[in-house]
Short mmCIF file of C-alpha atoms in Angstrom, two decimals:
data_model
loop_
_atom_site.label_atom_id
_atom_site.label_comp_id
_atom_site.label_asym_id
_atom_site.label_seq_id
_atom_site.Cartn_x
_atom_site.Cartn_y
_atom_site.Cartn_z
CA MET A 1 0.18 -0.36 -0.29
CA PRO A 2 1.70 3.39 -0.64
CA VAL A 3 1.78 6.11 1.21
CA GLU A 4 0.06 9.03 1.27
CA ASN A 5 0.93 12.28 1.07
CA ILE A 6 -1.05 14.67 3.62
CA ALA A 7 -1.30 18.16 4.26
CA ILE A 8 -2.48 19.14 7.97
CA ILE A 9 -3.18 22.87 7.64
CA GLY A 10 -4.09 24.49 11.56
CA GLY A 11 -1.04 23.61 14.71
CA GLY A 12 -4.15 24.21 17.25
CA TRP A 13 -4.88 21.13 19.08
CA ALA A 14 -7.27 19.61 16.60
CA GLY A 15 -4.19 19.93 13.97
CA ILE A 16 -1.97 17.96 16.79
CA ALA A 17 -4.61 15.54 17.58
CA ALA A 18 -4.80 14.64 13.40
CA ALA A 19 -1.16 14.49 12.94
CA ILE A 20 -0.38 12.40 15.81
CA ALA A 21 -2.87 10.35 15.02
CA LEU A 22 -1.68 9.98 11.23
CA VAL A 23 1.14 9.35 12.60
CA GLU A 24 0.73 7.02 14.78
CA ALA A 25 -1.25 5.29 11.78
CA GLY A 26 2.36 4.88 9.85
CA GLU A 27 1.15 7.88 7.20
CA ARG A 28 3.28 11.28 5.93
CA VAL A 29 2.05 13.94 7.22
CA SER A 30 3.28 18.01 7.19
CA LEU A 31 1.63 20.16 9.27
CA LEU A 32 1.64 23.75 8.74
CA GLU A 33 1.03 26.35 11.02
CA ALA A 34 0.78 30.20 11.03
CA ALA A 35 1.50 31.50 14.35
CA PRO A 36 5.08 31.42 15.46
CA SER A 37 4.00 28.15 17.57
CA LEU A 38 1.91 24.75 17.66
CA GLY A 39 -1.70 25.29 20.56
CA GLY A 40 -3.69 27.52 19.40
CA ARG A 41 -5.58 29.12 20.88
CA ALA A 42 -4.65 27.86 23.86
CA LYS A 43 -0.81 28.07 23.88
CA GLN A 44 1.34 29.89 25.98
CA ILE A 45 2.17 33.91 24.82
CA ALA A 46 4.67 35.66 27.77
CA ALA A 47 8.01 34.59 26.77
CA GLY A 48 9.52 33.56 30.83
CA GLU A 49 6.41 33.02 31.97
CA SER A 50 3.35 30.21 32.20
CA LEU A 51 0.68 33.05 31.34
CA ASP A 52 -0.97 31.42 28.71
CA ASN A 53 -3.75 33.32 25.80
CA GLY A 54 -6.94 32.19 27.64
CA GLN A 55 -7.30 31.23 31.34
CA HIS A 56 -9.01 27.60 29.83
CA ILE A 57 -10.14 24.89 32.60
CA LEU A 58 -9.92 21.43 31.54
CA SER A 59 -12.88 18.52 33.54
CA GLY A 60 -12.33 14.89 34.37
CA ALA A 61 -14.51 14.29 31.14
CA TYR A 62 -11.62 15.42 28.76
CA ARG A 63 -11.19 11.99 27.89
CA GLU A 64 -10.23 12.20 24.66
CA THR A 65 -7.86 15.57 25.29
CA LEU A 66 -5.95 12.84 28.51
CA ALA A 67 -5.55 10.20 26.46
CA LEU A 68 -3.96 12.12 23.35
CA MET A 69 -1.47 13.63 26.31
CA ARG A 70 -0.90 10.29 27.68
CA ARG A 71 0.37 8.98 24.21
CA ILE A 72 2.52 11.39 23.39
CA GLY A 73 4.16 11.18 26.94
CA VAL A 74 2.41 13.84 28.77
CA PHE A 75 0.90 12.91 32.76
CA PRO A 76 -2.20 14.79 33.48
CA GLU A 77 -1.44 14.26 37.06
CA ARG A 78 2.06 15.79 36.55
CA VAL A 79 0.47 19.12 34.86
CA MET A 80 -2.56 19.48 36.43
CA CYS A 81 -4.67 19.63 39.66
CA ARG A 82 -7.13 17.33 40.18
CA LEU A 83 -9.81 18.46 42.11
CA PRO A 84 -13.66 17.24 42.91
CA PHE A 85 -16.22 19.43 41.49
CA THR A 86 -16.87 22.49 43.84
CA PHE A 87 -18.24 25.97 43.27
CA LEU A 88 -17.66 28.60 45.62
CA ASP A 89 -18.32 32.21 45.30
CA ASN A 90 -17.43 36.02 46.45
CA ALA A 91 -21.21 36.27 47.91
CA GLY A 92 -21.13 32.95 50.35
CA MET A 93 -22.40 30.75 48.06
CA ARG A 94 -20.77 27.16 48.26
CA LEU A 95 -21.32 23.43 45.77
CA ALA A 96 -18.78 20.55 46.30
CA LEU A 97 -19.49 17.15 45.14
CA PRO A 98 -18.31 14.40 47.52
CA ASP A 99 -14.79 13.29 46.01
CA PHE A 100 -16.76 8.91 44.20
CA ARG A 101 -13.47 8.12 42.16
CA ALA A 102 -13.33 5.30 43.72
CA ALA A 103 -16.33 4.13 43.51
CA THR A 104 -17.91 0.96 42.09
CA PHE A 105 -21.62 1.11 43.22
CA THR A 106 -24.53 1.76 40.92
CA GLY A 107 -26.19 5.49 41.27
CA ALA A 108 -22.83 6.95 42.43
CA ASP A 109 -23.29 10.12 40.16
CA ASN A 110 -27.12 11.00 41.44
CA LEU A 111 -25.50 10.59 44.74
CA GLN A 112 -22.80 12.49 44.03
CA MET A 113 -24.89 15.54 42.52
CA ALA A 114 -27.91 14.73 45.35
CA TRP A 115 -25.11 14.74 48.31
CA GLY A 116 -23.70 17.86 46.87
CA LEU A 117 -26.50 20.12 46.96
CA ALA A 118 -27.74 18.58 49.80
CA SER A 119 -24.76 20.26 51.49
CA ALA A 120 -24.46 23.36 49.96
CA ARG A 121 -24.14 26.73 52.03
CA GLY A 122 -26.33 29.63 50.30
CA VAL A 123 -28.96 27.84 49.00
CA SER A 124 -32.26 27.28 50.24
CA LEU A 125 -33.51 24.10 50.77
CA LYS A 126 -36.47 24.31 48.08
CA THR A 127 -34.08 25.12 45.40
CA LYS A 128 -32.47 21.88 46.66
CA TRP A 129 -35.05 19.24 46.29
CA GLN A 130 -36.61 21.39 42.41
CA THR A 131 -32.51 20.84 41.29
CA ALA A 132 -31.92 17.25 42.71
CA ARG A 133 -35.82 16.63 41.20
CA TRP A 134 -34.25 18.41 38.13
CA MET A 135 -31.46 16.90 37.16
CA ARG A 136 -32.82 13.16 38.17
CA ARG A 137 -35.06 14.18 35.43
CA LEU A 138 -32.95 15.05 33.41
CA LYS A 139 -30.99 11.79 32.69
CA LYS A 140 -34.12 10.42 32.00
CA GLN A 141 -34.17 12.04 29.28
CA GLY A 142 -31.26 11.54 28.25
CA PHE A 143 -30.55 15.71 29.04
CA VAL A 144 -31.42 16.53 25.59
CA PRO A 145 -33.79 19.02 25.68
CA GLU A 146 -37.50 19.23 23.90
CA GLU A 147 -36.55 21.63 21.39
CA ASP A 148 -32.97 24.11 21.53
CA CYS A 149 -33.79 27.82 22.83
CA THR A 150 -32.08 29.40 25.09
CA VAL A 151 -30.31 28.77 28.16
CA SER A 152 -31.93 30.94 30.35
CA GLN A 153 -36.07 30.02 28.59
CA TRP A 154 -35.24 26.51 29.75
CA LEU A 155 -33.97 26.92 32.71
CA ALA A 156 -37.38 29.14 33.67
CA ALA A 157 -39.70 26.20 32.02
CA SER A 158 -37.78 23.73 34.23
CA ASP A 159 -38.17 25.32 38.05
CA GLN A 160 -35.29 26.76 37.67
CA SER A 161 -35.01 30.51 38.49
CA GLY A 162 -33.63 33.27 40.89
CA GLU A 163 -31.34 33.65 42.93
CA PHE A 164 -29.62 30.31 42.58
CA CYS A 165 -29.53 30.39 38.62
CA ARG A 166 -28.18 33.27 38.64
CA ARG A 167 -25.56 32.69 40.78
CA PHE A 168 -24.79 29.37 40.12
CA TRP A 169 -26.34 27.95 36.83
CA GLU A 170 -25.52 31.34 34.49
CA PRO A 171 -22.07 31.30 35.56
CA LEU A 172 -21.58 28.02 34.69
CA CYS A 173 -23.20 28.23 31.43
CA LEU A 174 -20.79 31.11 30.44
CA ALA A 175 -18.55 29.20 31.74
CA ALA A 176 -18.26 26.18 29.36
CA LEU A 177 -20.37 27.96 26.34
CA ASN A 178 -18.29 31.62 26.14
CA THR A 179 -22.15 32.54 25.65
CA PRO A 180 -24.64 34.47 28.52
CA ALA A 181 -27.09 32.42 29.26
CA HIS A 182 -30.03 34.44 27.47
CA LYS A 183 -28.44 33.86 23.95
CA ALA A 184 -26.69 29.95 24.43
CA SER A 185 -27.99 26.76 23.43
CA ALA A 186 -30.04 24.68 25.23
CA ARG A 187 -28.73 21.44 23.82
CA LEU A 188 -25.11 22.12 23.89
CA PHE A 189 -25.43 23.36 28.01
CA ALA A 190 -27.64 20.54 28.52
CA ARG A 191 -24.68 18.03 26.69
CA VAL A 192 -21.75 19.41 28.88
CA LEU A 193 -23.87 18.78 32.01
CA GLN A 194 -24.28 14.71 30.97
CA ASP A 195 -20.55 14.74 30.40
CA THR A 196 -19.97 16.35 33.68
CA LEU A 197 -22.15 16.84 36.50
CA GLY A 198 -24.44 14.02 35.37
CA ASN A 199 -21.59 11.61 34.43
CA ALA A 200 -22.03 7.96 35.70
CA GLU A 201 -18.06 7.54 35.32
CA ALA A 202 -15.73 8.56 37.93
CA GLY A 203 -13.74 11.15 38.45
CA SER A 204 -15.54 12.97 35.14
CA SER A 205 -17.00 16.44 36.90
CA ASP A 206 -13.60 17.16 38.68
CA LEU A 207 -11.52 20.65 37.62
CA LEU A 208 -8.48 20.13 35.95
CA LEU A 209 -6.25 23.40 37.08
CA PRO A 210 -2.84 23.61 34.84
CA THR A 211 -0.30 24.31 36.99
CA ALA A 212 2.13 24.30 33.66
CA SER A 213 1.06 26.41 30.54
CA PHE A 214 -0.98 25.38 28.46
CA SER A 215 2.17 25.31 26.19
CA GLU A 216 3.48 22.68 28.17
CA LEU A 217 -0.15 20.49 28.38
CA LEU A 218 0.56 19.26 24.69
CA PRO A 219 1.57 21.80 21.91
CA ASN A 220 5.74 22.10 23.02
CA PRO A 221 5.52 17.75 24.36
CA ALA A 222 3.56 17.62 20.58
CA ALA A 223 6.46 19.05 18.57
CA ARG A 224 8.53 17.18 20.04
CA TRP A 225 7.15 13.93 19.59
CA LEU A 226 6.88 14.83 16.16
CA ALA A 227 10.09 16.33 15.57
CA HIS A 228 11.03 12.73 16.83
CA ARG A 229 9.22 11.07 14.36
CA ALA A 230 11.48 13.02 11.44
CA VAL A 231 7.90 14.59 10.79
CA PRO A 232 8.00 18.79 8.65
CA VAL A 233 5.86 21.31 11.10
CA ARG A 234 6.65 24.05 9.22
CA LEU A 235 5.74 27.08 11.33
CA GLY A 236 5.52 30.68 10.39
CA CYS A 237 3.89 29.03 7.63
CA ARG A 238 -0.08 30.59 6.08
CA VAL A 239 -1.33 28.55 3.29
CA GLN A 240 -2.86 31.52 0.53
CA ARG A 241 -4.96 29.05 -1.74
CA LEU A 242 -5.37 25.45 -2.04
CA TYR A 243 -7.38 24.16 -4.77
CA PRO A 244 -7.92 20.33 -6.13
CA SER A 245 -5.34 18.34 -8.89
CA GLN A 246 -4.58 15.99 -10.83
CA SER A 247 -2.08 14.21 -8.53
CA GLY A 248 -4.35 15.47 -5.32
CA TRP A 249 -4.54 19.37 -3.93
CA GLU A 250 -2.12 22.20 -4.51
CA ILE A 251 -1.18 24.36 -1.09
CA GLU A 252 0.59 27.94 -2.28
CA SER A 253 2.11 29.27 0.53
CA PRO A 254 5.43 31.55 0.65
CA ALA A 255 7.19 28.39 1.34
CA GLY A 256 5.62 27.61 -2.71
CA GLN A 257 3.51 25.01 -4.54
CA GLU A 258 3.40 22.21 -3.29
CA THR A 259 0.86 18.44 -3.73
CA PHE A 260 -0.72 16.62 -1.39
CA THR A 261 -2.73 13.48 -1.56
CA HIS A 262 -4.93 14.55 1.25
CA ILE A 263 -5.68 18.50 3.56
CA ILE A 264 -6.76 18.46 6.45
CA LEU A 265 -7.99 22.05 7.43
CA ALA A 266 -8.13 22.37 10.85
CA VAL A 267 -7.99 26.78 10.73
CA ALA A 268 -10.17 28.94 13.08
CA PRO A 269 -13.88 29.11 11.54
CA GLN A 270 -12.98 32.85 10.65
CA HIS A 271 -10.26 32.17 8.21
CA LEU A 272 -12.24 28.93 6.71
CA PRO A 273 -14.35 30.92 3.94
CA ALA A 274 -11.43 32.14 2.03
CA LEU A 275 -9.53 28.74 1.21
CA LEU A 276 -12.79 27.13 0.22
CA ARG A 277 -13.46 29.89 -2.04
CA GLU A 278 -12.25 29.16 -4.84
CA LEU A 279 -12.86 24.83 -4.85
CA PRO A 280 -15.18 23.87 -7.22
CA ARG A 281 -18.93 24.72 -6.58
CA SER A 282 -20.65 21.82 -9.61
CA GLY A 283 -22.68 19.70 -7.35
CA ALA A 284 -24.99 20.28 -4.97
CA GLU A 285 -23.45 19.13 -2.37
CA ALA A 286 -20.50 20.88 -2.80
CA THR A 287 -23.46 23.95 -3.13
CA GLN A 288 -25.58 23.64 0.10
CA PHE A 289 -22.21 23.12 2.39
CA PRO A 290 -22.81 24.84 5.38
CA SER A 291 -20.36 28.28 5.89
CA PRO A 292 -19.08 28.22 9.16
CA PRO A 293 -19.77 29.52 12.42
CA THR A 294 -19.91 33.76 11.90
CA VAL A 295 -20.71 35.11 15.42
CA PHE A 296 -17.82 34.83 18.03
CA SER A 297 -17.50 35.31 21.84
CA PRO A 298 -14.44 37.30 22.88
CA ILE A 299 -12.33 36.08 26.16
CA ALA A 300 -10.39 38.44 28.01
CA THR A 301 -7.85 36.98 30.70
CA VAL A 302 -6.28 39.37 33.11
CA TYR A 303 -3.32 37.83 35.57
CA PHE A 304 -2.42 39.66 38.88
CA HIS A 305 1.51 40.04 40.59
CA TYR A 306 0.84 39.49 43.43
CA PRO A 307 3.84 38.92 46.69
CA GLN A 308 3.34 35.44 46.46
CA ASN A 309 2.06 35.32 50.02
CA THR A 310 -1.58 36.01 48.17
CA ALA A 311 -3.75 32.91 47.68
CA LEU A 312 -7.32 32.41 47.32
CA PRO A 313 -9.60 30.30 49.45
CA PHE A 314 -9.92 27.79 46.68
CA PRO A 315 -8.30 27.03 43.33
CA LEU A 316 -10.98 28.52 41.51
CA MET A 317 -13.41 30.83 42.45
CA ALA A 318 -16.77 32.27 40.55
CA LEU A 319 -17.72 36.18 41.35
CA SER A 320 -21.19 37.19 41.29
CA GLY A 321 -21.78 41.01 41.01
CA GLY A 322 -18.46 42.61 39.29
CA ILE A 323 -17.34 42.53 35.84
CA GLY A 324 -15.08 39.00 36.46
CA GLN A 325 -16.74 35.75 36.22
CA TRP A 326 -14.01 33.45 37.10
CA LEU A 327 -10.57 33.86 39.51
CA VAL A 328 -7.78 30.98 39.28
CA ASP A 329 -5.45 30.70 41.98
CA ARG A 330 -2.10 29.93 39.95
CA GLY A 331 0.25 29.81 42.56
CA ASN A 332 2.85 32.14 44.22
CA GLY A 333 0.77 35.32 44.19
CA LEU A 334 -0.40 34.83 40.55
CA ILE A 335 -3.94 34.74 40.36
CA ALA A 336 -5.57 35.15 36.53
CA ALA A 337 -9.45 36.78 36.79
CA VAL A 338 -11.09 35.55 33.83
CA LEU A 339 -14.02 37.51 31.64
CA SER A 340 -16.29 35.96 28.83
CA GLY A 341 -18.38 36.70 26.19
CA MET A 342 -20.10 39.61 25.11
CA ILE A 343 -20.76 41.68 28.27
CA ALA A 344 -19.71 45.84 29.64
CA TRP A 345 -16.22 44.66 29.55
CA GLU A 346 -15.61 45.59 25.86
CA GLU A 347 -16.29 49.30 26.69
CA LEU A 348 -13.76 49.45 29.07
CA SER A 349 -10.33 50.71 29.10
CA ARG A 350 -7.23 47.72 30.27
CA GLU A 351 -6.47 50.01 33.62
CA GLU A 352 -10.17 50.00 34.24
CA ILE A 353 -11.22 46.50 33.62
CA ALA A 354 -7.57 45.80 36.21
CA TRP A 355 -8.97 48.12 39.07
CA LYS A 356 -12.47 46.80 39.19
CA LEU A 357 -10.88 42.97 39.44
CA HIS A 358 -8.41 43.51 41.75
CA LEU A 359 -10.99 45.46 43.69
CA GLU A 360 -13.22 41.95 43.80
CA ILE A 361 -9.77 40.02 44.36
CA TRP A 362 -8.71 42.63 47.71
CA GLN A 363 -12.07 41.81 49.14
CA ILE A 364 -11.65 38.29 48.31
CA THR A 365 -7.94 38.04 49.70
CA GLY A 366 -7.04 41.11 51.75
CA ALA A 367 -4.52 42.48 49.29
CA ARG A 368 -4.71 46.07 49.49
CA ILE A 369 -1.67 47.85 46.91
CA PHE A 370 -2.21 47.19 43.17
CA PRO A 371 -0.11 44.91 41.70
CA GLU A 372 1.93 44.60 38.16
CA PHE A 373 -1.59 43.15 35.45
CA ASP A 374 -0.99 41.36 31.61
CA LEU A 375 -4.32 41.42 30.05
CA PHE A 376 -4.79 39.84 26.88
CA ILE A 377 -8.06 39.25 25.39
CA GLU A 378 -8.94 37.02 22.56
CA LYS A 379 -11.37 38.73 20.43
CA ARG A 380 -12.62 35.60 18.52
CA ALA A 381 -11.94 33.23 20.98
CA THR A 382 -14.97 31.13 20.83
CA PHE A 383 -17.88 31.33 17.80
CA ALA A 384 -20.55 31.84 19.65
CA ALA A 385 -23.04 28.94 21.46
CA LEU A 386 -26.53 29.04 19.96
CA PRO A 387 -29.33 27.46 19.84
CA ASN A 388 -29.61 25.84 16.47
CA LEU A 389 -26.41 25.95 15.27
CA VAL A 390 -25.28 24.86 12.19
CA ARG A 391 -21.64 22.87 11.71
CA CYS A 392 -19.51 21.65 9.19
CA PRO A 393 -19.64 18.64 8.81
CA GLN A 394 -15.83 17.03 8.68
CA LYS A 395 -15.79 15.13 5.64
CA THR A 396 -16.20 17.49 3.12
CA PRO A 397 -17.56 17.44 -0.55
CA TRP A 398 -13.80 17.36 -1.66
CA GLN A 399 -12.44 13.87 -2.63
CA GLY A 400 -9.27 13.78 -0.24
CA LEU A 401 -10.35 17.51 1.90
CA PHE A 402 -11.45 17.09 5.49
CA LEU A 403 -12.35 19.80 8.17
CA ALA A 404 -11.45 19.79 11.92
CA GLY A 405 -11.59 22.10 15.13
CA ASP A 406 -14.19 22.71 18.08
CA HIS A 407 -16.80 24.15 14.96
CA CYS A 408 -16.99 21.22 13.83
CA TRP A 409 -17.50 18.56 16.25
CA ALA A 410 -21.80 19.46 16.81
CA ASP A 411 -21.77 17.62 19.88
CA TYR A 412 -20.04 20.08 22.21
CA PRO A 413 -19.84 24.01 22.91
CA ALA A 414 -16.44 25.47 21.26
CA THR A 415 -13.90 23.35 23.73
CA LEU A 416 -10.21 21.60 23.71
CA GLU A 417 -12.10 18.31 23.97
CA GLY A 418 -14.07 18.83 20.72
CA ALA A 419 -11.08 19.96 19.21
CA VAL A 420 -9.39 16.89 19.78
CA ARG A 421 -12.19 14.80 18.68
CA SER A 422 -12.59 16.29 15.77
CA GLY A 423 -9.02 15.61 14.61
CA LEU A 424 -8.78 12.40 15.33
CA GLN A 425 -12.19 11.89 13.30
CA ALA A 426 -10.34 13.66 11.15
CA ALA A 427 -7.75 11.74 10.79
CA ARG A 428 -9.72 8.33 10.20
CA LEU A 429 -11.96 10.00 8.41
CA CYS A 430 -8.32 10.66 6.12
CA LEU A 431 -7.51 7.11 7.11
CA GLN A 432 -11.27 5.39 5.67
CA THR A 433 -10.49 6.91 1.92
CA ILE A 434 -7.12 6.10 1.96
CA ARG A 435 -7.27 2.64 2.65
CA GLY A 436 -10.74 2.49 0.42
CA ASP A 437 -12.96 1.97 3.67
CA VAL A 438 -16.05 4.52 1.50
#
């Protein structure tokens, strides 16, 4: 069987996953990335410091991501801190799930959520009862809402309203979907709940907080793994044009023109239209091929450099009533504040954002002195997870061309797990074509 020549365009987590899977299958791969380093929207951005271009949080439900890390020699327990799910905000609400990772009895997931609600602080007895009943009903329904309305509409119809909704469900929705509850898809939020709080697999709801930069979780180890196998990884290589030819596919970049038999496009959705624009649209399938998401949500991350003895009561805290949503204690006085999707903070200056967040942190830690800070804003951090959002299929109408990226993985909102799963699936589709399985 001849060895194919596959180009993976885009070195984010989806492209990395596809490259590793194809190399493991014995295929010849080239990975092309426009930026100076791999990692896309989840990587180290400040040299010499473990500051990332966004303060992402992983969960125990990220099975494919964790498995991929292990396959290239990264041990998740060494680069991340695993904690049972705990929701703690600055106004006194606390909901913590017990650690049932060693549980083997049936119904452990139901008992875990019920236990967490029963012991929750700052939640009325009536709300605890309503929420427990709702979660049980959701599980029986397979976590599938009757219609894909907004999360706010779905929660209101499920008797999940009032203070608990504002301080728990809405922040959880914004964290998971980077889209406010009054705009976010109920179906996607329900899927997140199914894989975390409603998952029977022990440890799925755990929080995984990185203790190293995101580049050291996957991108840098993957670069070393690929280099060890003599896989070409071309950084700073922005593909300008691609089109089919008799030999397969032609790619034009600053390095010149090259021919490949197959291509996996693992670029951000806003870059897809320019690369697909010149492809032939003769067939009905090609003519009707859906466009990628066009509405995006920003994320801002402010890193505060406090004295080393400054610490949060818990490594992850929700903020209630201010401009920020989450605080993450990175250790040694480094505290990251996260501001998510399409809200009022975009109207403020950098200094105003930092000062307002510092005042909230001061109330929690007692750190009075306004410290040095770094602010990173990703204006197109994720696509907006809107109801009935049409996603691009990974198998395209053009022979030998496949798509990868979180925008292609319809089961999830924009997450690292969705990106990794899409990359692995793109590799499988490519292999099926090569080996004549389709």
